[in-house]
Coordinates of C-alpha atoms and ligand atoms in Angstrom, one line a residue:
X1 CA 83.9 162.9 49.5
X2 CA 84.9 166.5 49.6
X3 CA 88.3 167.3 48.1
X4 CA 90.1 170.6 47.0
X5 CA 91.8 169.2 44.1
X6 CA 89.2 166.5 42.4
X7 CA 85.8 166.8 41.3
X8 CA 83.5 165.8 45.0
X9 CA 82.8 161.8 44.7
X10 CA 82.5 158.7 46.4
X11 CA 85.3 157.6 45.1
X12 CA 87.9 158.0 42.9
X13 CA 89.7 156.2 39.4
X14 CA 93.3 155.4 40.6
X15 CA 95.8 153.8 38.6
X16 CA 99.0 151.8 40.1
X17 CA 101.7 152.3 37.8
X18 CA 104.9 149.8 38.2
X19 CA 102.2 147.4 40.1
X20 CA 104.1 144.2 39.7
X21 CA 107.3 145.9 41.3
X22 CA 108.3 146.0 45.1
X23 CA 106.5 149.3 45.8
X24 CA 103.3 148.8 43.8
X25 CA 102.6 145.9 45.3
X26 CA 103.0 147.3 48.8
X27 CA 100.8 150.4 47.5
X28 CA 98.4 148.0 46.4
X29 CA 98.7 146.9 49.7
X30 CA 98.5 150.4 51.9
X31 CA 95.2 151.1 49.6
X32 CA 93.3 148.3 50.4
X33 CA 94.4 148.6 54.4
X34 CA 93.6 152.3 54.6
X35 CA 90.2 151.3 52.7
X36 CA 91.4 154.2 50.0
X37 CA 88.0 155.0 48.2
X38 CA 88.6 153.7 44.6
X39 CA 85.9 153.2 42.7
X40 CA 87.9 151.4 39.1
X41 CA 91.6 150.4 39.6
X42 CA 93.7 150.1 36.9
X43 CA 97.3 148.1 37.2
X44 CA 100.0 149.5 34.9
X45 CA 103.2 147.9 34.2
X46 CA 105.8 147.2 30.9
X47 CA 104.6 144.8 27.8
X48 CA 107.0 142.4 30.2
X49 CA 104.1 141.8 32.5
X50 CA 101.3 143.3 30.6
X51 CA 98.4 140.6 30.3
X52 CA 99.5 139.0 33.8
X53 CA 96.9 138.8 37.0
X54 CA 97.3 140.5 40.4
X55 CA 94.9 140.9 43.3
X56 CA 93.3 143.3 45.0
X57 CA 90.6 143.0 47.7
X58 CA 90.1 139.8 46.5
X59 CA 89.6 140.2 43.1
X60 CA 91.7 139.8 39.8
X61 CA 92.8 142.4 37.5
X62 CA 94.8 142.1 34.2
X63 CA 97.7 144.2 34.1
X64 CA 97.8 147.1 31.8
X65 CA 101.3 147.8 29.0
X66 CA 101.8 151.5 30.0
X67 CA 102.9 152.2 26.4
X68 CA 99.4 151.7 25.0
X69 CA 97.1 152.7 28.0
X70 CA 94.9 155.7 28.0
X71 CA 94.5 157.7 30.9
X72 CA 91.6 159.6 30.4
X73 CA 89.0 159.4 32.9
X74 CA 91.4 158.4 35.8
X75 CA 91.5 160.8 38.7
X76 CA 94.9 160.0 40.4
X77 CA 97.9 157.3 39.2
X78 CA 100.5 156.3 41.8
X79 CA 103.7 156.0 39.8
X80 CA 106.9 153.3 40.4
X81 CA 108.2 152.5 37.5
X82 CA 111.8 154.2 37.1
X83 CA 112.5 157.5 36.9
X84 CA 112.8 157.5 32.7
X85 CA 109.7 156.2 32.7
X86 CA 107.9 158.8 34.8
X87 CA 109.6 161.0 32.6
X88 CA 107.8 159.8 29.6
X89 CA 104.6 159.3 30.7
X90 CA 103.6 161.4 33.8
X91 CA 102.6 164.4 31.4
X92 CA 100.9 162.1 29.4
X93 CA 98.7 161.4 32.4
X94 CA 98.6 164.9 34.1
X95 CA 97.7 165.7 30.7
X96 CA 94.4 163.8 30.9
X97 CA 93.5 165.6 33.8
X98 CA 95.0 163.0 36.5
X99 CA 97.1 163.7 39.8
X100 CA 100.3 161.7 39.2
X101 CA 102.2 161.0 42.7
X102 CA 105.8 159.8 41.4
X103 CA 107.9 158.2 43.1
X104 CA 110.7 158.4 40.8
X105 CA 113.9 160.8 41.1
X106 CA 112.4 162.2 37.4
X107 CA 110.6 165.5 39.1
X108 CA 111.3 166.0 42.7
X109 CA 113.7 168.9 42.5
X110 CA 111.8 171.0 39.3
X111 CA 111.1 174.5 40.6
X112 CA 107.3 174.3 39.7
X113 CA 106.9 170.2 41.4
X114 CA 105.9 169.7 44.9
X115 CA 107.9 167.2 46.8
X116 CA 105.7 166.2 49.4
X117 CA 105.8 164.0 53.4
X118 CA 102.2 164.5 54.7
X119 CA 103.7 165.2 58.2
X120 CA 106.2 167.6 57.2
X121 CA 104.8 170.3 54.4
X122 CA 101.6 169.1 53.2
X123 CA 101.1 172.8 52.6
X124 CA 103.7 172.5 49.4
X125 CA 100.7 170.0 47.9
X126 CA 98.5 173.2 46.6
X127 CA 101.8 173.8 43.7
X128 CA 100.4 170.9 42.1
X129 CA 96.9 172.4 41.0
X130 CA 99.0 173.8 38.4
X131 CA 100.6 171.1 36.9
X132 CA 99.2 168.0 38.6
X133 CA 102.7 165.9 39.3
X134 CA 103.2 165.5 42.9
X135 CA 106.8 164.0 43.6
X136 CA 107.7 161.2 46.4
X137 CA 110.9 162.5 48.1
X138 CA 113.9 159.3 48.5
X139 CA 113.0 156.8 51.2
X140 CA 116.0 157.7 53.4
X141 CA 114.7 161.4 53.1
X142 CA 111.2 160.8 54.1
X143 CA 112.0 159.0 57.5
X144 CA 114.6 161.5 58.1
X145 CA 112.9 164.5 57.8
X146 CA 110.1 162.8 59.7
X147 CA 111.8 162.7 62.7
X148 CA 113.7 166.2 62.3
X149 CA 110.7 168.4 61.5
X150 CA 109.1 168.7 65.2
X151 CA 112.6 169.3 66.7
X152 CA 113.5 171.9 63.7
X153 CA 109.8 173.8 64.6
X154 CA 111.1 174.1 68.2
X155 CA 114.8 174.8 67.5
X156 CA 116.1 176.1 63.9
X157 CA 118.0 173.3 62.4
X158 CA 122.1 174.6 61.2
X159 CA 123.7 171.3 60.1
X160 CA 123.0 167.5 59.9
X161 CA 125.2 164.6 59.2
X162 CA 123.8 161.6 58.5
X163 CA 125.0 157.9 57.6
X164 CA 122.3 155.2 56.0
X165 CA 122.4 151.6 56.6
X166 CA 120.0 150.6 53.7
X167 CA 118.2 147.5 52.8
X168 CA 118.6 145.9 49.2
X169 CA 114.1 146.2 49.0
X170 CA 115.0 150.0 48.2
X171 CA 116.6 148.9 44.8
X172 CA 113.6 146.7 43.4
X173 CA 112.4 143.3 43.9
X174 CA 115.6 142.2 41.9
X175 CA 117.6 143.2 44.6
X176 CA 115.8 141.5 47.3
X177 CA 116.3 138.2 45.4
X178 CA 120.0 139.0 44.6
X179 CA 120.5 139.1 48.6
X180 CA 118.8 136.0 48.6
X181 CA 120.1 134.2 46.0
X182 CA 124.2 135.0 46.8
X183 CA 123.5 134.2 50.8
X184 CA 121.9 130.7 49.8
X185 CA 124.9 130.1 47.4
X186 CA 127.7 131.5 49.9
X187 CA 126.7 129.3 52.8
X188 CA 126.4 126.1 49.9
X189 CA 130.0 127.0 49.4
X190 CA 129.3 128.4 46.1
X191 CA 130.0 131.8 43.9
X192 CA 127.6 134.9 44.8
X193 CA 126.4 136.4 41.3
X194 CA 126.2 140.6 41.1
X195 CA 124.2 141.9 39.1
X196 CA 121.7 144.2 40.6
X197 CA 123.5 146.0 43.2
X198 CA 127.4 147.1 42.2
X199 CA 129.1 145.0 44.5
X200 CA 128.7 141.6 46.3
X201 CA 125.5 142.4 49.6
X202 CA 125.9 139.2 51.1
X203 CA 128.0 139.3 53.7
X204 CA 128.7 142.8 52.9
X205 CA 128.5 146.6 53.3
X206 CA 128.5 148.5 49.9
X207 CA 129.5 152.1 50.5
X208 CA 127.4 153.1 47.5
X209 CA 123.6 153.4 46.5
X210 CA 122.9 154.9 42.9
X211 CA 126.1 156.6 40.3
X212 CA 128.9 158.4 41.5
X213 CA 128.7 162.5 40.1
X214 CA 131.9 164.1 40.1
X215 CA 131.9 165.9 43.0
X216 CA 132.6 162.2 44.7
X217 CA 129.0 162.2 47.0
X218 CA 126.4 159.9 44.9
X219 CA 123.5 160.7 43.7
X220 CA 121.8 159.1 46.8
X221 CA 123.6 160.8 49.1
X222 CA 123.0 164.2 46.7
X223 CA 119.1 163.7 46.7
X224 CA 118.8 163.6 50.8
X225 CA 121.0 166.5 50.8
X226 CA 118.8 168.6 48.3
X227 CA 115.4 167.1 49.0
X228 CA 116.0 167.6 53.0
X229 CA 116.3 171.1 52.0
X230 CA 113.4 171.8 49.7
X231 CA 110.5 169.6 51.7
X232 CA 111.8 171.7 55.4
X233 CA 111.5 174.8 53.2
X234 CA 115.2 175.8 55.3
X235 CA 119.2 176.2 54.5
X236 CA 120.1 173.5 56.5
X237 CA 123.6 172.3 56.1
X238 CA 123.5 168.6 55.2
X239 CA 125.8 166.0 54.5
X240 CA 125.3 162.1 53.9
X241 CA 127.0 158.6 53.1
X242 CA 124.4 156.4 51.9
X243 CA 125.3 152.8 52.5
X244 CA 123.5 149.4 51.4
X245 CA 123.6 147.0 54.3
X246 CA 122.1 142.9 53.6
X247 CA 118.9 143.6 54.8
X248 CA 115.3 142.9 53.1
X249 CA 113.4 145.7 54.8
X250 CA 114.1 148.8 56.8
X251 CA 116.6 151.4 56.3
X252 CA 118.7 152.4 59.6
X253 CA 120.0 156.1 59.8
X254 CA 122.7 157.3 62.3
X255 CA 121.6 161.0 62.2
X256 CA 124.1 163.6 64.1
X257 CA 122.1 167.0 64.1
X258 CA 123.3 170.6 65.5
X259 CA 120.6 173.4 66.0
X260 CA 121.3 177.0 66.5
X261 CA 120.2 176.8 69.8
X262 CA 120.2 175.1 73.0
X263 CA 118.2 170.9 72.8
X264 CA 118.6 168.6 75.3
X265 CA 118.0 164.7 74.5
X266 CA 114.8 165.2 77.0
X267 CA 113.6 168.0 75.2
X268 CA 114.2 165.7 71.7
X269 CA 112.4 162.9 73.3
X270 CA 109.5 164.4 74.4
X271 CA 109.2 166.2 70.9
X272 CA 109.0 163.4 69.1
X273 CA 106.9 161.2 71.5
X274 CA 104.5 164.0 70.7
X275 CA 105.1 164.2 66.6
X276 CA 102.8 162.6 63.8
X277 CA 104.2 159.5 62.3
X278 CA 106.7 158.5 64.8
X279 CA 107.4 156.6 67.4
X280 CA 110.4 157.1 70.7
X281 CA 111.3 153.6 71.4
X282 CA 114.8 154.6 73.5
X283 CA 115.9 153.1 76.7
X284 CA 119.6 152.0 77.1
X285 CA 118.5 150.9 80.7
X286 CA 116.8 147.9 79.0
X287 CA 118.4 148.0 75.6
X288 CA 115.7 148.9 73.6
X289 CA 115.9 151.0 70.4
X290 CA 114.8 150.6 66.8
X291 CA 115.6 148.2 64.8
X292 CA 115.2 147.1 60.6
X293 CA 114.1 143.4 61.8
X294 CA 111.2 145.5 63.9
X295 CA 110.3 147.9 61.9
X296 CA 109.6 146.2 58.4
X297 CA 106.2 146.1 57.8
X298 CA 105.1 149.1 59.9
X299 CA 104.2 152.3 59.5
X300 CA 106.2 155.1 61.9
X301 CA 109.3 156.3 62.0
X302 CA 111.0 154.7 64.9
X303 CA 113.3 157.0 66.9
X304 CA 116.1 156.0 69.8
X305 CA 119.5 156.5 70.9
X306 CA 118.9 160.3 71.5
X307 CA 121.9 161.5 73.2
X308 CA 123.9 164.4 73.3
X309 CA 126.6 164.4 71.4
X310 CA 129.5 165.5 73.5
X311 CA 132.1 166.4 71.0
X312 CA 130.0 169.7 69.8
X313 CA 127.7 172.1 71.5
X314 CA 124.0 172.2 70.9
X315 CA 124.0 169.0 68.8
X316 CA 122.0 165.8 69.3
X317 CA 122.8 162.1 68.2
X318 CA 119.7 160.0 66.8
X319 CA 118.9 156.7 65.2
X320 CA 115.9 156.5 62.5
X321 CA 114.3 153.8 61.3
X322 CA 111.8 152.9 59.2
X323 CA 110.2 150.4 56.5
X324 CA 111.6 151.9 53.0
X325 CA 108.7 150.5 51.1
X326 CA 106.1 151.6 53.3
X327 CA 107.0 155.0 55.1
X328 CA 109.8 155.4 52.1
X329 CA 108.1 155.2 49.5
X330 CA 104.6 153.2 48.9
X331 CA 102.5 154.7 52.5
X332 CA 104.0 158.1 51.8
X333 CA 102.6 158.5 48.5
X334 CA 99.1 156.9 49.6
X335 CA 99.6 159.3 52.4
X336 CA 99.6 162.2 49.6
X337 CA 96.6 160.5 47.5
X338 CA 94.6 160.8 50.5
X339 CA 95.6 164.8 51.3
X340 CA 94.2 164.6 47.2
X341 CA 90.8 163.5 47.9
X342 CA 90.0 165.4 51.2
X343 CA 88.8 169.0 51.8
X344 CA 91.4 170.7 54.1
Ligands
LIG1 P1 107.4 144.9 34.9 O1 107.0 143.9 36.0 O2 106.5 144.8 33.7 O3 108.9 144.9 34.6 P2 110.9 147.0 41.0 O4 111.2 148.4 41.5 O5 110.5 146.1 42.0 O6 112.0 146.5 40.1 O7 109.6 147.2 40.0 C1 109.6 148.1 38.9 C2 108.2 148.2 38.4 O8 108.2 149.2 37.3 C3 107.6 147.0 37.8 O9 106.2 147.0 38.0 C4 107.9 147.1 36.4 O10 107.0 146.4 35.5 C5 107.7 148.6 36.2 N1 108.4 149.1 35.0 C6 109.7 149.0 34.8 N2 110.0 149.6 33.6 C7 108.8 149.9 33.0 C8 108.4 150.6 31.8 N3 109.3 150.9 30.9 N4 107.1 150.8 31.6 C9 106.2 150.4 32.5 N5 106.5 149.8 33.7 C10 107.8 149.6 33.9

């Protein structure tokens, strides 16, 4: 194959790094669907898991402790495995002469990082010849910026305000058992544990993903707001509340959008029936729009509920949706592995 940023092969060394987690296993996944052209795998994870077997196209490998692995001869390594781990060890590996894609918090707003969505700025990808770590932007970021990049290309974007109805799969596999574990014992009739997420999820609506910072947002809600900015390369104006919801997979996101210009919902819908990577699935005649239950386990960015929000000119109301493990976080960065290994 003919790349810009790797020696020309048939195929490349790629490490999964966090493999036994949520995302790895769904990048594991993605690679083997999109028939990614590996030619030696290597799964990476803590001493916890190190020695353990997963699968991939049918055949076993033994897990790898990160601590003691040696990158050298690898050509790319996905990374999700916590942001103070990517910290540690993703210049050990770019280092070695790898592209690490990260999808971590650790390095997506450093000056000299590329935080990259395929669809949106796949230009910003060529910053990384210099120091080879690529980041992947917050799930909630992605699909948003998905959907607003063909309407900003047509009308300047001023201001967004957006709301997230997020499911527990975005804070690990623990998390997805925890909303398990405390609906089973709810509906016995017995106590829900907490220890994951930092209130009860079953049954509920937790008004907070990731630490408060003093300004009162939190740090989810500060990373679509900066990372919205950097990957549209624009001085939007953007707000957010980022909210868990008790659902497995697929993040929901009430978007309210005002452009410096005139948009109607036609012009939006016609936009985005046209864009890369998303889907208009909008008719209140029949009901349909996106939904979490629908979207898990897919690939676009489903968009619906376009409508003009009356209360403020030239501003639109959407909802977004899409699978947080794919599109959020595990598809996006084999998205950018794949910009890695062909020739533009
Ligand atoms: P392990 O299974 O060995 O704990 P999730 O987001 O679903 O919780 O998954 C986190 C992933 O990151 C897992 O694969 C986990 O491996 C891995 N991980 C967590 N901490 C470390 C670490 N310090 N070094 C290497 N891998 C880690």
């Amino acid at each position: 194959m003919m790349s810009d940023y790797l020696p020309n092969k048939d195929a490349y060394n790629v490490a999964v790094v966090g493999a036994t987690g949520a995302v790895g296993q769904t990048m594991l996944e993605i690679l083997a669907e999109r028939n990614f052209p590996i030619a030696d795998l290597v799964l990476v994870a803590s001493s916890r898991s190190a020695g353990s077997r997963v699968e991939f196209k049918g055949r076993e490998y033994v897990v790898q402790d990160l601590e003691t692995f040696d990158p050298a001869g690898l050509d790319i390594a996905l990374f999700s495995a916590g942001g103070g781990t990517s910290l540690k060890h993703a210049p050990r590996f770019a280092e070695a002469g790898c592209y690490v894609v990260d999808n971590s918090s650790a390095w997506r707003m450093h000056d000299d990082v590329c935080l990259v969505v395929p669809e949106v700025n796949p230009h910003a990808l060529s910053m990384a010849r210099a120091n080879r770590i690529i980041a992947n932007p917050n799930c909630s970021t992605i699909q948003m910026v998905v959907a607003l990049k063909p309407l900003h290309d047509a009308v300047p974007i001023k201001r967004v305000v957006v709301s997230t109805y997020q499911a527990v799969s975005g804070a690990g596999g623990k998390a997805i058992e925890e909303l398990a574990e405390q609906t089973r014992s709810l509906l016995l009739g017995n106590e829900a544990k907490v220890n994951m997420l930092p209130a009860r999820i079953a049954f509920n609506v937790i008004p907070q993903i990731d630490v408060f910072m003093e300004d009162g947002y939190t740090k989810e809600e500060r990373k679509m707001m900066d990372e919205t900015r950097k990957i549209m390369e624009a001085d939007i104006a953007v707000t957010a509340t980022t909210v868990r919801v008790p659902v497995f997979y697929g993040h929901s996101e009430s978007v309210n959008v005002t452009f410096t210009g005139p948009m109607t919902a036609d012009t939006a819908r016609s936009l985005l029936a046209d864009a890369e990577g998303v889907c208009v699935v909008d008719d209140p005649a029949t009901a349909d729009y996106p939904l979490a239950s629908e979207a898990g386990g897919t690939d676009p960015v489903w968009v619906g509920r376009i409508r003009e929000d009356k209360s403020c000119p030239d501003s639109l109301h959407l909802w977004v949706v899409a699978d947080n493990v794919r599109k959020g976080a595990a598809l996006n960065a084999v998205q950018i592995a794949e910009l890695l290994v062909s020739e533009h």
